[in-house]
């Protein structure tokens, strides 16, 4: 994207630089910044990354996106060949830039959104592993699944053909924000447990918060763990209204693991889909990895 696109989307101000210059890679950490990156200064509780704008230029950044910095005439003269964009709030800015980047991929670009109380990261990794056999796939690295990590993941989109994006939350309206940036075409809910019940009050509210993932979807397609009591109940009540695919071991599902052999470091099972039977070997022990594999 070009500098003028960033300014338009963020309602930012160009302090110095060429409005037609292109920004292809973004970074929020000067320790790992690469030459020609665009540095975004994130303000946290204890530190303001915008104050490192000059260090970013010294490391080779071509542009910085910052907030609340006063530049001297000497600053502007020293870095006149660089690009400085000032925005009101850099965290809001990365959300807007990432939304624009996602929209550039088009509505047919396949994004799998993954959320749930536990198992998000391992499920995301298994899904990405499967998809990468056929498509060049971007995935959330680690558990960068919040309002900062998710936009930076989206900004890593280049020539990818699919993306698997993890979404986490502690409160209502957090997944609502994330899904509107990522715009998933398929969404996975791994389970509804008791994580963050102190913030949300009940498992029913946790389910409600997870279901915010639907808000970013044009044509909802949910993939659900049908062995989870809350998701099973949701499926039974809503299967006529929302397209859903279920997986499970205990409850009758679209994809069910059969002939399960559990070993210490692996599991083997079979499943049937479209009247064809498949055998799967999971190179990790544990029933939850069987469910992850069915989901993938």
mmCIF file of C-alpha atoms in Angstrom, residues 60-192:
data_model
loop_
_atom_site.group_PDB
_atom_site.id
_atom_site.type_symbol
_atom_site.label_atom_id
_atom_site.label_comp_id
_atom_site.label_asym_id
_atom_site.label_seq_id
_atom_site.Cartn_x
_atom_site.Cartn_y
_atom_site.Cartn_z
ATOM 1 C CA UNK A 60 16.960 1.452 8.416
ATOM 2 C CA UNK A 61 13.185 1.989 8.599
ATOM 3 C CA UNK A 62 11.842 3.840 5.579
ATOM 4 C CA UNK A 63 8.805 5.185 7.441
ATOM 5 C CA UNK A 64 7.412 5.609 10.938
ATOM 6 C CA UNK A 65 3.817 5.879 12.114
ATOM 7 C CA UNK A 66 3.726 7.616 15.498
ATOM 8 C CA UNK A 67 1.574 9.648 17.885
ATOM 9 C CA UNK A 68 2.177 12.673 20.141
ATOM 10 C CA UNK A 69 5.740 13.498 19.076
ATOM 11 C CA UNK A 70 7.042 17.053 18.680
ATOM 12 C CA UNK A 71 9.677 17.306 15.945
ATOM 13 C CA UNK A 72 12.319 20.019 15.794
ATOM 14 C CA UNK A 73 13.468 21.650 12.565
ATOM 15 C CA UNK A 74 16.739 19.741 12.975
ATOM 16 C CA UNK A 75 14.806 16.444 13.207
ATOM 17 C CA UNK A 76 12.925 17.130 9.997
ATOM 18 C CA UNK A 77 16.061 18.238 8.176
ATOM 19 C CA UNK A 78 18.074 15.236 9.378
ATOM 20 C CA UNK A 79 15.457 12.716 8.233
ATOM 21 C CA UNK A 80 14.098 14.598 5.201
ATOM 22 C CA UNK A 81 14.540 11.519 2.984
ATOM 23 C CA UNK A 82 12.372 9.384 5.276
ATOM 24 C CA UNK A 83 8.618 9.280 5.887
ATOM 25 C CA UNK A 84 6.868 10.341 9.088
ATOM 26 C CA UNK A 85 3.137 9.821 9.509
ATOM 27 C CA UNK A 86 1.417 11.164 12.607
ATOM 28 C CA UNK A 87 -1.857 9.613 13.787
ATOM 29 C CA UNK A 88 -4.089 10.220 16.774
ATOM 30 C CA UNK A 89 -3.782 6.646 18.113
ATOM 31 C CA UNK A 90 -1.349 4.083 16.686
ATOM 32 C CA UNK A 91 -3.327 1.062 17.973
ATOM 33 C CA UNK A 92 -6.451 2.302 16.220
ATOM 34 C CA UNK A 93 -4.314 3.083 13.170
ATOM 35 C CA UNK A 94 -2.980 -0.469 12.789
ATOM 36 C CA UNK A 95 -6.542 -1.803 12.956
ATOM 37 C CA UNK A 96 -7.567 0.513 10.128
ATOM 38 C CA UNK A 97 -4.485 -0.248 8.030
ATOM 39 C CA UNK A 98 -4.954 -4.011 8.533
ATOM 40 C CA UNK A 99 -8.644 -3.753 7.605
ATOM 41 C CA UNK A 100 -7.646 -2.005 4.386
ATOM 42 C CA UNK A 101 -4.981 -4.662 3.701
ATOM 43 C CA UNK A 102 -7.516 -7.461 4.236
ATOM 44 C CA UNK A 103 -9.999 -5.762 1.914
ATOM 45 C CA UNK A 104 -7.354 -5.629 -0.813
ATOM 46 C CA UNK A 105 -7.366 -9.457 -0.856
ATOM 47 C CA UNK A 106 -11.037 -9.512 -1.864
ATOM 48 C CA UNK A 107 -14.024 -11.312 -0.383
ATOM 49 C CA UNK A 108 -13.051 -14.617 -2.033
ATOM 50 C CA UNK A 109 -9.715 -14.790 -0.197
ATOM 51 C CA UNK A 110 -10.047 -17.628 2.305
ATOM 52 C CA UNK A 111 -9.528 -16.769 5.980
ATOM 53 C CA UNK A 112 -10.094 -19.304 8.743
ATOM 54 C CA UNK A 113 -10.809 -17.582 12.046
ATOM 55 C CA UNK A 114 -10.090 -19.676 15.154
ATOM 56 C CA UNK A 115 -11.375 -18.975 18.650
ATOM 57 C CA UNK A 116 -12.325 -20.909 21.775
ATOM 58 C CA UNK A 117 -11.623 -21.069 25.493
ATOM 59 C CA UNK A 118 -8.617 -23.403 25.147
ATOM 60 C CA UNK A 119 -6.770 -25.071 22.286
ATOM 61 C CA UNK A 120 -6.886 -22.120 19.901
ATOM 62 C CA UNK A 121 -3.184 -22.050 19.149
ATOM 63 C CA UNK A 122 -2.710 -25.808 18.654
ATOM 64 C CA UNK A 123 -5.871 -26.009 16.496
ATOM 65 C CA UNK A 124 -4.706 -23.035 14.440
ATOM 66 C CA UNK A 125 -1.336 -24.692 13.874
ATOM 67 C CA UNK A 126 -2.873 -28.002 12.748
ATOM 68 C CA UNK A 127 -5.291 -26.248 10.380
ATOM 69 C CA UNK A 128 -2.456 -24.204 8.881
ATOM 70 C CA UNK A 129 -0.334 -27.346 8.487
ATOM 71 C CA UNK A 130 -3.121 -29.052 6.532
ATOM 72 C CA UNK A 131 -3.931 -26.018 4.370
ATOM 73 C CA UNK A 132 -0.269 -25.405 3.558
ATOM 74 C CA UNK A 133 -0.162 -28.741 1.698
ATOM 75 C CA UNK A 134 -2.209 -27.101 -1.047
ATOM 76 C CA UNK A 135 -2.125 -23.339 -0.485
ATOM 77 C CA UNK A 136 0.515 -20.806 0.478
ATOM 78 C CA UNK A 137 -0.849 -20.146 3.965
ATOM 79 C CA UNK A 138 -0.271 -17.318 6.422
ATOM 80 C CA UNK A 139 -0.943 -18.072 10.077
ATOM 81 C CA UNK A 140 -0.894 -16.259 13.388
ATOM 82 C CA UNK A 141 2.542 -16.758 14.916
ATOM 83 C CA UNK A 142 2.429 -17.912 18.534
ATOM 84 C CA UNK A 143 -0.611 -16.501 20.278
ATOM 85 C CA UNK A 144 -0.557 -13.007 18.764
ATOM 86 C CA UNK A 145 -4.331 -13.017 18.820
ATOM 87 C CA UNK A 146 -5.262 -9.627 20.283
ATOM 88 C CA UNK A 147 -5.957 -6.120 18.948
ATOM 89 C CA UNK A 148 -2.240 -5.619 18.244
ATOM 90 C CA UNK A 149 -1.074 -9.106 17.224
ATOM 91 C CA UNK A 150 -3.928 -9.797 14.803
ATOM 92 C CA UNK A 151 -3.518 -6.606 12.731
ATOM 93 C CA UNK A 152 0.219 -7.191 12.421
ATOM 94 C CA UNK A 153 -0.487 -10.744 11.223
ATOM 95 C CA UNK A 154 -2.847 -9.398 8.544
ATOM 96 C CA UNK A 155 -0.194 -6.873 7.522
ATOM 97 C CA UNK A 156 2.112 -9.811 6.733
ATOM 98 C CA UNK A 157 -0.145 -10.868 3.848
ATOM 99 C CA UNK A 158 1.789 -10.848 0.599
ATOM 100 C CA UNK A 159 1.291 -13.524 -2.067
ATOM 101 C CA UNK A 160 -0.580 -15.885 0.252
ATOM 102 C CA UNK A 161 -3.579 -17.900 -0.899
ATOM 103 C CA UNK A 162 -5.148 -18.487 2.524
ATOM 104 C CA UNK A 163 -4.778 -17.395 6.138
ATOM 105 C CA UNK A 164 -5.489 -18.969 9.530
ATOM 106 C CA UNK A 165 -6.072 -16.268 12.105
ATOM 107 C CA UNK A 166 -6.388 -16.845 15.852
ATOM 108 C CA UNK A 167 -8.682 -14.578 17.878
ATOM 109 C CA UNK A 168 -8.556 -14.246 21.652
ATOM 110 C CA UNK A 169 -10.591 -12.228 24.109
ATOM 111 C CA UNK A 170 -11.073 -11.354 27.786
ATOM 112 C CA UNK A 171 -14.204 -9.232 27.487
ATOM 113 C CA UNK A 172 -17.177 -8.547 25.241
ATOM 114 C CA UNK A 173 -16.571 -6.680 21.951
ATOM 115 C CA UNK A 174 -12.947 -7.794 21.586
ATOM 116 C CA UNK A 175 -13.610 -10.541 19.034
ATOM 117 C CA UNK A 176 -16.107 -8.208 17.381
ATOM 118 C CA UNK A 177 -13.216 -5.857 16.589
ATOM 119 C CA UNK A 178 -10.869 -8.637 15.457
ATOM 120 C CA UNK A 179 -13.330 -10.379 13.154
ATOM 121 C CA UNK A 180 -14.211 -7.124 11.411
ATOM 122 C CA UNK A 181 -10.507 -6.741 10.564
ATOM 123 C CA UNK A 182 -9.846 -10.349 9.479
ATOM 124 C CA UNK A 183 -13.253 -11.000 7.845
ATOM 125 C CA UNK A 184 -13.103 -14.825 8.114
ATOM 126 C CA UNK A 185 -14.791 -16.954 5.465
ATOM 127 C CA UNK A 186 -14.783 -19.970 7.823
ATOM 128 C CA UNK A 187 -14.802 -19.739 11.611
ATOM 129 C CA UNK A 188 -13.830 -22.393 14.154
ATOM 130 C CA UNK A 189 -14.916 -22.499 17.793
ATOM 131 C CA UNK A 190 -12.907 -25.143 19.624
ATOM 132 C CA UNK A 191 -14.816 -25.155 22.928
ATOM 133 C CA UNK A 192 -16.516 -23.044 25.578
#
